[in-house]
């Protein structure tokens, strides 16, 4: 029976495990550095193309209990003027909603599904990949480190297939691409966090505001609590920095006090949502440099491949990080179902996904659809009365449509249904 090892129990790795199980694979082991997956972390948006794939895996009802539907996205000039507003999800003609959800809740829901369907031993915490060597037959020999509190041990395994889903600092990627170095930094520092505030202060929309020097992204992630009427709000802020410590690149969890950056956002109010009020309600904040990875010329080597951030880490633009990781997992499961030879399957998966993700990485470096707030500021630094005198409506629509087409998440494409329909085969 084919043994598939997945390095990394994040969104990409867990989705891949579920997709592979749907394809008939039963001997799947997901190894995760964290000893336990906790429902913590900042929020994320799942685009309809990812929600479609999660629906195909039978998870949509559960996720709708944990999330809110993102119905509208607004872009604002740094001085408060509305640049554009776009319906999202069902309101934009998609057959699936766009969801705002806390990352930890999504990860925990995926982990629960993996344990239920593949068995409790399929997800192993406290274990990380520390190296790998190719064997003559193309299989990988994987070196593992086990951690149990202060105790550590090492072992090696030889799975039939290895999937590197271990994030932007992927050990699997590093072994396949020695000497790649640190993730490149674009000069921006990001702060993120979660706040609990009264629903009327949170708005009913997601917004992105600012200019080329300073930006804020804010959106609610839960329905109002029945006892308090409060909602969880995700926020992320970005500003330039002079320098960073290389050790922080790709480290998403470095805590900092909100007071460190709050003063930069005083007076930022957008249609009743006050950024300072949102920030003051946060218990903690996290700081990290905005980094990505250079596009690779190759993801797959023999029976080893990459998915998610390990394959194509990109700037957090256009809600595409987790979204594309989910699509990766489904595409991988589909390819493995179609090709009996794992080498052919991984090559087919890469041939479909890598070119599209390379284009999306490059588009995100050009700020994708968020470029409109920069354009508004460049053309009207003191604000405007009518945005269409600054950026014609047709130009705004073309920018949004071009980006959606780049990632194949325009409504017409998504509504054709999943291209990854997998017929259950006999267990293998």
Short mmCIF file of C-alpha atoms in Angstrom, two decimals:
data_model
loop_
_atom_site.label_atom_id
_atom_site.label_comp_id
_atom_site.label_asym_id
_atom_site.label_seq_id
_atom_site.Cartn_x
_atom_site.Cartn_y
_atom_site.Cartn_z
CA UNK A 1 0.00 0.00 0.00
CA UNK A 2 1.41 3.38 -1.05
CA UNK A 3 2.71 5.37 1.93
CA UNK A 4 2.46 9.14 1.51
CA UNK A 5 4.17 11.42 4.02
CA UNK A 6 3.17 15.06 4.25
CA UNK A 7 5.60 17.40 5.98
CA UNK A 8 3.51 20.11 7.64
CA UNK A 9 0.08 20.07 9.24
CA UNK A 10 -1.01 23.48 8.06
CA UNK A 11 -3.79 24.29 5.63
CA UNK A 12 -1.98 22.96 2.56
CA UNK A 13 -0.86 19.70 4.16
CA UNK A 14 -4.18 18.88 5.79
CA UNK A 15 -6.17 19.66 2.64
CA UNK A 16 -3.81 17.44 0.65
CA UNK A 17 -4.32 14.60 3.14
CA UNK A 18 -8.10 14.84 2.78
CA UNK A 19 -7.90 15.04 -1.01
CA UNK A 20 -5.59 12.03 -1.19
CA UNK A 21 -7.90 10.07 1.07
CA UNK A 22 -10.80 10.92 -1.22
CA UNK A 23 -8.70 9.53 -4.08
CA UNK A 24 -8.46 6.19 -2.28
CA UNK A 25 -5.12 6.50 -0.51
CA UNK A 26 -5.28 5.30 3.08
CA UNK A 27 -1.70 5.16 4.32
CA UNK A 28 -1.08 8.88 4.81
CA UNK A 29 1.04 10.38 7.58
CA UNK A 30 1.05 14.12 8.30
CA UNK A 31 3.94 15.21 10.52
CA UNK A 32 3.63 18.58 12.23
CA UNK A 33 6.21 20.45 14.30
CA UNK A 34 3.64 21.76 16.81
CA UNK A 35 2.67 19.19 19.39
CA UNK A 36 -0.98 20.26 19.26
CA UNK A 37 -2.99 22.33 16.78
CA UNK A 38 -4.68 25.17 18.63
CA UNK A 39 -7.55 27.41 17.41
CA UNK A 40 -5.43 30.57 17.55
CA UNK A 41 -3.94 32.98 15.05
CA UNK A 42 -5.03 35.82 12.84
CA UNK A 43 -7.70 35.67 10.19
CA UNK A 44 -7.78 34.91 6.51
CA UNK A 45 -10.16 35.13 3.57
CA UNK A 46 -11.05 32.09 1.50
CA UNK A 47 -11.97 32.92 -2.08
CA UNK A 48 -14.86 31.04 -3.76
CA UNK A 49 -12.51 28.77 -5.71
CA UNK A 50 -11.08 27.45 -2.44
CA UNK A 51 -14.51 27.23 -0.81
CA UNK A 52 -15.66 25.18 -3.81
CA UNK A 53 -12.88 22.67 -3.15
CA UNK A 54 -13.62 22.50 0.58
CA UNK A 55 -17.28 21.94 -0.28
CA UNK A 56 -16.25 19.03 -2.50
CA UNK A 57 -14.46 17.58 0.53
CA UNK A 58 -17.67 17.81 2.58
CA UNK A 59 -16.48 20.60 4.88
CA UNK A 60 -18.54 23.64 3.88
CA UNK A 61 -21.30 23.27 6.47
CA UNK A 62 -18.77 23.04 9.30
CA UNK A 63 -16.78 26.02 8.05
CA UNK A 64 -19.88 28.18 7.68
CA UNK A 65 -20.49 27.63 11.40
CA UNK A 66 -17.03 29.06 12.14
CA UNK A 67 -16.86 31.85 9.57
CA UNK A 68 -18.80 34.76 8.10
CA UNK A 69 -19.54 35.33 4.46
CA UNK A 70 -17.53 38.21 3.01
CA UNK A 71 -20.17 40.11 1.07
CA UNK A 72 -18.33 43.27 0.08
CA UNK A 73 -14.77 44.53 -0.35
CA UNK A 74 -14.02 48.26 -0.25
CA UNK A 75 -10.88 50.19 -1.12
CA UNK A 76 -10.28 53.59 0.51
CA UNK A 77 -7.93 56.52 -0.09
CA UNK A 78 -5.74 57.24 2.93
CA UNK A 79 -7.78 60.43 3.52
CA UNK A 80 -11.03 58.48 3.73
CA UNK A 81 -12.47 58.67 0.23
CA UNK A 82 -14.05 55.53 -1.20
CA UNK A 83 -12.04 54.31 -4.19
CA UNK A 84 -14.20 51.31 -5.07
CA UNK A 85 -16.60 48.76 -3.65
CA UNK A 86 -17.08 45.26 -4.99
CA UNK A 87 -19.63 42.56 -4.12
CA UNK A 88 -17.95 39.31 -3.14
CA UNK A 89 -18.91 35.67 -3.14
CA UNK A 90 -22.55 34.92 -3.86
CA UNK A 91 -23.28 38.61 -4.36
CA UNK A 92 -20.72 38.71 -7.17
CA UNK A 93 -22.36 35.83 -9.02
CA UNK A 94 -20.28 32.97 -7.64
CA UNK A 95 -21.96 29.68 -6.76
CA UNK A 96 -19.92 29.56 -3.54
CA UNK A 97 -19.40 32.21 -0.86
CA UNK A 98 -16.19 33.94 0.12
CA UNK A 99 -15.46 33.25 3.79
CA UNK A 100 -13.63 35.20 6.49
CA UNK A 101 -12.36 32.86 9.20
CA UNK A 102 -9.77 32.63 11.93
CA UNK A 103 -6.80 30.65 10.63
CA UNK A 104 -6.66 28.44 13.71
CA UNK A 105 -10.34 27.52 13.41
CA UNK A 106 -9.86 26.47 9.79
CA UNK A 107 -6.74 24.47 10.61
CA UNK A 108 -8.44 22.74 13.53
CA UNK A 109 -11.50 21.85 11.40
CA UNK A 110 -9.22 20.33 8.76
CA UNK A 111 -7.24 18.44 11.41
CA UNK A 112 -10.42 17.03 12.95
CA UNK A 113 -11.55 15.82 9.52
CA UNK A 114 -8.17 14.16 8.92
CA UNK A 115 -8.37 12.28 12.21
CA UNK A 116 -11.99 11.26 11.63
CA UNK A 117 -11.39 9.97 8.11
CA UNK A 118 -7.83 8.64 8.22
CA UNK A 119 -7.63 7.68 11.88
CA UNK A 120 -6.09 9.39 14.92
CA UNK A 121 -2.59 8.23 14.01
CA UNK A 122 -2.58 10.02 10.65
CA UNK A 123 -1.62 13.37 12.19
CA UNK A 124 1.54 13.20 14.29
CA UNK A 125 2.52 16.27 16.33
CA UNK A 126 5.91 17.14 17.75
CA UNK A 127 7.71 15.81 14.66
CA UNK A 128 9.47 17.77 11.96
CA UNK A 129 11.45 16.95 8.85
CA UNK A 130 15.10 17.97 9.24
CA UNK A 131 16.49 16.60 5.99
CA UNK A 132 16.04 14.20 3.09
CA UNK A 133 18.08 12.19 0.63
CA UNK A 134 16.89 10.71 -2.67
CA UNK A 135 17.09 6.94 -3.04
CA UNK A 136 18.06 5.28 -6.35
CA UNK A 137 14.42 4.38 -7.09
CA UNK A 138 13.28 8.00 -6.67
CA UNK A 139 11.80 7.57 -3.21
CA UNK A 140 12.99 9.94 -0.47
CA UNK A 141 14.76 8.97 2.72
CA UNK A 142 13.36 11.45 5.25
CA UNK A 143 15.18 12.42 8.44
CA UNK A 144 12.85 13.28 11.30
CA UNK A 145 13.25 14.89 14.69
CA UNK A 146 10.81 13.99 17.45
CA UNK A 147 10.18 16.37 20.31
CA UNK A 148 8.47 15.45 23.57
CA UNK A 149 9.00 18.35 25.90
CA UNK A 150 12.72 18.60 26.61
CA UNK A 151 13.39 15.16 25.13
CA UNK A 152 14.41 14.77 21.51
CA UNK A 153 15.00 11.82 19.24
CA UNK A 154 15.80 11.24 15.59
CA UNK A 155 14.67 8.69 13.06
CA UNK A 156 14.44 8.16 9.32
CA UNK A 157 11.64 6.84 7.11
CA UNK A 158 11.37 5.96 3.44
CA UNK A 159 7.84 6.80 2.27
CA UNK A 160 6.74 6.16 -1.30
CA UNK A 161 5.87 9.84 -1.75
CA UNK A 162 6.88 12.98 0.19
CA UNK A 163 4.83 16.18 0.05
CA UNK A 164 6.60 19.29 1.34
CA UNK A 165 3.89 21.44 2.93
CA UNK A 166 6.17 22.91 5.58
CA UNK A 167 5.78 26.61 4.84
CA UNK A 168 7.93 29.49 3.72
CA UNK A 169 10.97 28.09 5.59
CA UNK A 170 10.41 24.62 4.19
CA UNK A 171 13.07 22.06 4.99
CA UNK A 172 11.91 19.99 2.04
CA UNK A 173 12.30 22.94 -0.33
CA UNK A 174 15.72 23.74 1.11
CA UNK A 175 16.87 20.15 0.52
CA UNK A 176 15.69 20.31 -3.09
CA UNK A 177 17.16 23.79 -3.61
CA UNK A 178 20.33 24.04 -1.48
CA UNK A 179 21.79 27.49 -1.10
CA UNK A 180 18.54 29.35 -1.82
CA UNK A 181 18.98 31.56 1.22
CA UNK A 182 16.55 33.75 3.16
CA UNK A 183 13.13 34.80 1.85
CA UNK A 184 13.52 38.17 0.06
CA UNK A 185 12.09 41.21 1.87
CA UNK A 186 10.28 44.07 0.10
CA UNK A 187 11.00 46.71 2.75
CA UNK A 188 7.56 46.62 4.39
CA UNK A 189 6.82 45.61 7.98
CA UNK A 190 3.45 44.02 8.79
CA UNK A 191 1.53 44.02 12.07
CA UNK A 192 -1.46 41.78 12.52
CA UNK A 193 -3.89 40.79 15.21
CA UNK A 194 -7.45 40.02 16.23
CA UNK A 195 -9.81 42.25 18.21
CA UNK A 196 -13.21 41.67 19.80
CA UNK A 197 -15.47 44.72 19.41
CA UNK A 198 -19.21 45.56 19.26
CA UNK A 199 -20.66 44.57 15.89
CA UNK A 200 -21.77 48.11 15.05
CA UNK A 201 -18.14 49.26 15.25
CA UNK A 202 -16.87 46.50 12.99
CA UNK A 203 -18.84 47.21 9.84
CA UNK A 204 -20.27 44.55 7.57
CA UNK A 205 -17.55 44.71 4.94
CA UNK A 206 -13.87 44.02 4.38
CA UNK A 207 -11.74 47.06 3.57
CA UNK A 208 -8.24 47.88 2.37
CA UNK A 209 -7.13 51.47 2.90
CA UNK A 210 -4.04 53.61 2.56
CA UNK A 211 -1.41 54.33 -0.07
CA UNK A 212 2.01 53.13 -1.18
CA UNK A 213 3.56 53.92 2.22
CA UNK A 214 0.92 52.84 4.71
CA UNK A 215 -1.95 50.37 4.56
CA UNK A 216 -4.67 48.82 6.72
CA UNK A 217 -6.81 45.74 6.08
CA UNK A 218 -9.77 45.12 8.42
CA UNK A 219 -12.69 42.69 8.35
CA UNK A 220 -15.04 40.81 10.73
CA UNK A 221 -14.64 37.03 11.04
CA UNK A 222 -17.62 35.99 13.18
CA UNK A 223 -21.30 36.71 13.57
CA UNK A 224 -22.25 38.80 16.64
CA UNK A 225 -22.10 36.79 19.87
CA UNK A 226 -25.55 36.21 21.31
CA UNK A 227 -24.62 37.36 24.83
CA UNK A 228 -22.44 40.40 24.04
CA UNK A 229 -23.18 41.36 20.45
CA UNK A 230 -19.43 41.43 19.80
CA UNK A 231 -17.57 40.09 16.78
CA UNK A 232 -13.99 39.02 16.13
CA UNK A 233 -12.23 41.36 13.74
CA UNK A 234 -9.04 40.59 11.86
CA UNK A 235 -6.64 43.40 11.05
CA UNK A 236 -3.30 43.74 9.29
CA UNK A 237 -1.23 46.89 8.85
CA UNK A 238 1.84 47.61 6.74
CA UNK A 239 4.49 50.34 6.74
CA UNK A 240 8.08 50.63 5.49
CA UNK A 241 10.98 49.78 7.79
CA UNK A 242 14.67 50.62 7.55
CA UNK A 243 15.94 47.16 8.41
CA UNK A 244 15.01 43.79 9.90
CA UNK A 245 16.76 40.91 11.59
CA UNK A 246 17.13 38.02 9.15
CA UNK A 247 15.99 35.66 11.90
CA UNK A 248 12.49 37.18 11.70
CA UNK A 249 11.95 36.46 8.01
CA UNK A 250 9.08 34.04 7.73
CA UNK A 251 8.41 34.17 11.49
CA UNK A 252 4.72 35.09 11.72
CA UNK A 253 4.43 34.96 15.50
CA UNK A 254 6.73 37.60 17.02
CA UNK A 255 4.61 39.50 19.60
CA UNK A 256 4.86 43.30 19.93
CA UNK A 257 2.81 45.87 21.88
CA UNK A 258 0.05 47.63 19.93
CA UNK A 259 1.42 50.94 21.24
CA UNK A 260 4.44 50.45 18.98
CA UNK A 261 2.42 51.36 15.88
CA UNK A 262 -0.99 52.64 17.03
CA UNK A 263 -0.03 56.31 16.70
CA UNK A 264 0.58 55.87 12.97
CA UNK A 265 -3.13 55.12 12.47
CA UNK A 266 -4.81 57.80 14.57
CA UNK A 267 -7.63 59.40 12.58
CA UNK A 268 -8.03 56.46 10.23
CA UNK A 269 -11.82 56.09 10.05
CA UNK A 270 -13.62 54.52 7.11
CA UNK A 271 -17.41 54.65 6.96
CA UNK A 272 -17.78 54.21 10.68
CA UNK A 273 -14.97 51.71 11.26
CA UNK A 274 -12.24 53.31 13.35
CA UNK A 275 -8.87 51.61 12.93
CA UNK A 276 -7.55 52.99 16.28
CA UNK A 277 -10.62 51.63 18.12
CA UNK A 278 -10.07 48.23 16.53
CA UNK A 279 -6.40 48.24 17.51
CA UNK A 280 -7.05 49.31 21.11
CA UNK A 281 -9.35 46.31 21.54
CA UNK A 282 -6.58 43.83 20.64
CA UNK A 283 -5.01 41.69 23.36
CA UNK A 284 -1.81 41.08 21.40
CA UNK A 285 -0.19 41.99 18.11
CA UNK A 286 2.36 40.23 15.94
CA UNK A 287 5.03 41.70 13.70
CA UNK A 288 6.72 40.26 10.65
CA UNK A 289 8.50 41.49 7.52
CA UNK A 290 6.63 41.17 4.25
CA UNK A 291 8.54 38.43 2.47
CA UNK A 292 7.89 35.89 -0.23
CA UNK A 293 9.90 33.36 -2.19
CA UNK A 294 11.38 33.56 -5.66
CA UNK A 295 9.41 31.45 -8.14
CA UNK A 296 10.99 28.06 -8.69
CA UNK A 297 11.75 26.48 -12.04
CA UNK A 298 10.83 23.11 -10.57
CA UNK A 299 8.74 21.77 -7.67
CA UNK A 300 8.98 18.00 -8.14
CA UNK A 301 11.98 15.67 -7.91
CA UNK A 302 11.16 12.01 -8.34
CA UNK A 303 8.59 11.16 -5.70
CA UNK A 304 8.91 14.44 -3.79
CA UNK A 305 7.02 17.67 -4.47
CA UNK A 306 6.00 20.95 -2.82
CA UNK A 307 2.65 22.58 -2.12
CA UNK A 308 1.39 25.77 -0.48
CA UNK A 309 3.90 28.30 0.84
CA UNK A 310 6.70 25.78 0.47
CA UNK A 311 6.11 25.90 -3.29
CA UNK A 312 5.00 29.48 -3.89
CA UNK A 313 5.01 31.74 -0.83
CA UNK A 314 3.61 35.11 -1.95
CA UNK A 315 2.83 38.52 -0.50
CA UNK A 316 -0.51 38.60 1.39
CA UNK A 317 -2.36 40.22 -1.51
CA UNK A 318 -5.76 39.32 -2.90
CA UNK A 319 -6.59 36.68 -0.26
CA UNK A 320 -4.58 34.09 -2.15
CA UNK A 321 -2.23 32.49 0.39
CA UNK A 322 -4.55 29.97 2.02
CA UNK A 323 -6.83 29.94 -1.02
CA UNK A 324 -4.15 28.64 -3.37
CA UNK A 325 -2.83 26.20 -0.76
CA UNK A 326 -6.27 24.57 -0.67
CA UNK A 327 -6.42 24.37 -4.46
CA UNK A 328 -2.91 22.86 -4.46
CA UNK A 329 -4.07 20.08 -2.15
CA UNK A 330 -7.03 19.21 -4.34
CA UNK A 331 -4.96 19.37 -7.54
CA UNK A 332 -2.41 17.02 -6.02
CA UNK A 333 -5.05 14.52 -4.96
CA UNK A 334 -6.58 14.64 -8.44
CA UNK A 335 -3.23 14.00 -10.15
CA UNK A 336 -2.41 11.11 -7.81
CA UNK A 337 -5.79 9.55 -8.62
CA UNK A 338 -5.25 9.81 -12.38
CA UNK A 339 -1.70 8.47 -12.67
CA UNK A 340 -0.66 5.10 -11.20
CA UNK A 341 2.99 6.16 -11.33
CA UNK A 342 3.65 8.72 -8.55
CA UNK A 343 6.42 10.35 -10.57
CA UNK A 344 4.03 11.00 -13.44
CA UNK A 345 1.35 12.19 -11.00
CA UNK A 346 3.61 14.74 -9.33
CA UNK A 347 4.85 15.97 -12.70
CA UNK A 348 1.25 16.44 -13.90
CA UNK A 349 0.32 18.30 -10.71
CA UNK A 350 3.27 20.62 -11.14
CA UNK A 351 2.61 21.19 -14.84
CA UNK A 352 -0.84 22.48 -14.00
CA UNK A 353 -0.14 24.48 -10.86
CA UNK A 354 3.38 25.91 -11.10
CA UNK A 355 2.95 28.23 -14.12
CA UNK A 356 -0.23 29.75 -12.70
CA UNK A 357 1.31 30.25 -9.26
CA UNK A 358 4.42 31.83 -10.74
CA UNK A 359 2.23 34.40 -12.48
CA UNK A 360 0.30 35.03 -9.27
CA UNK A 361 3.51 35.50 -7.25
CA UNK A 362 4.63 38.09 -9.78
CA UNK A 363 1.23 39.80 -9.81
CA UNK A 364 1.30 40.08 -6.02
CA UNK A 365 4.70 41.76 -6.18
CA UNK A 366 2.94 44.40 -8.28
CA UNK A 367 0.26 44.60 -5.52
CA UNK A 368 -2.46 42.89 -7.55
CA UNK A 369 -5.86 44.59 -7.21
CA UNK A 370 -4.65 46.65 -4.23
CA UNK A 371 -2.73 48.86 -6.65
CA UNK A 372 -5.88 51.00 -6.90
CA UNK A 373 -5.24 52.69 -3.54
CA UNK A 374 -1.73 53.61 -4.66
CA UNK A 375 -3.07 54.97 -7.93
CA UNK A 376 -5.70 57.05 -6.14
CA UNK A 377 -3.07 58.59 -3.87
CA UNK A 378 -0.62 59.25 -6.70
CA UNK A 379 -3.26 60.96 -8.84
CA UNK A 380 -5.07 62.74 -6.01
CA UNK A 381 -2.78 62.98 -2.94
CA UNK A 382 -5.14 65.40 -1.16
CA UNK A 383 -8.24 63.31 -1.80
CA UNK A 384 -11.08 63.60 -4.29
CA UNK A 385 -14.76 64.31 -4.67
CA UNK A 386 -15.47 61.83 -7.46
CA UNK A 387 -13.15 58.83 -7.76
CA UNK A 388 -14.11 58.34 -11.41
CA UNK A 389 -12.50 61.67 -12.23
CA UNK A 390 -9.29 60.17 -10.81
CA UNK A 391 -9.57 56.54 -11.95
CA UNK A 392 -12.24 55.80 -14.56
CA UNK A 393 -14.71 53.05 -13.64
CA UNK A 394 -13.57 51.00 -16.61
CA UNK A 395 -9.95 51.07 -15.40
CA UNK A 396 -10.97 49.94 -11.91
CA UNK A 397 -12.98 47.06 -13.36
CA UNK A 398 -10.16 46.00 -15.67
CA UNK A 399 -7.66 45.83 -12.79
CA UNK A 400 -9.93 43.58 -10.73
CA UNK A 401 -10.82 41.37 -13.70
CA UNK A 402 -7.21 40.97 -14.81
CA UNK A 403 -6.10 39.79 -11.38
CA UNK A 404 -9.00 37.35 -11.06
CA UNK A 405 -8.17 35.88 -14.45
CA UNK A 406 -4.50 35.46 -13.46
CA UNK A 407 -5.44 33.15 -10.61
CA UNK A 408 -8.38 31.51 -12.44
CA UNK A 409 -10.78 32.66 -9.73
CA UNK A 410 -13.09 34.76 -11.89
CA UNK A 411 -16.76 33.81 -11.47
CA UNK A 412 -17.12 32.24 -14.91
CA UNK A 413 -14.21 29.87 -14.34
CA UNK A 414 -15.10 28.99 -10.75
CA UNK A 415 -18.76 28.35 -11.54
CA UNK A 416 -17.85 25.67 -14.06
CA UNK A 417 -17.27 23.48 -11.02
CA UNK A 418 -14.20 21.82 -9.62
CA UNK A 419 -11.73 20.50 -12.19
CA UNK A 420 -10.59 18.04 -9.53
CA UNK A 421 -13.49 15.64 -9.41
CA UNK A 422 -12.05 12.44 -7.98
CA UNK A 423 -13.73 9.06 -8.29
CA UNK A 424 -13.09 6.87 -5.27
CA UNK A 425 -10.80 4.02 -6.20
CA UNK A 426 -10.00 0.88 -4.30
CA UNK A 427 -7.74 1.62 -1.30
CA UNK A 428 -4.07 1.73 -2.25
#
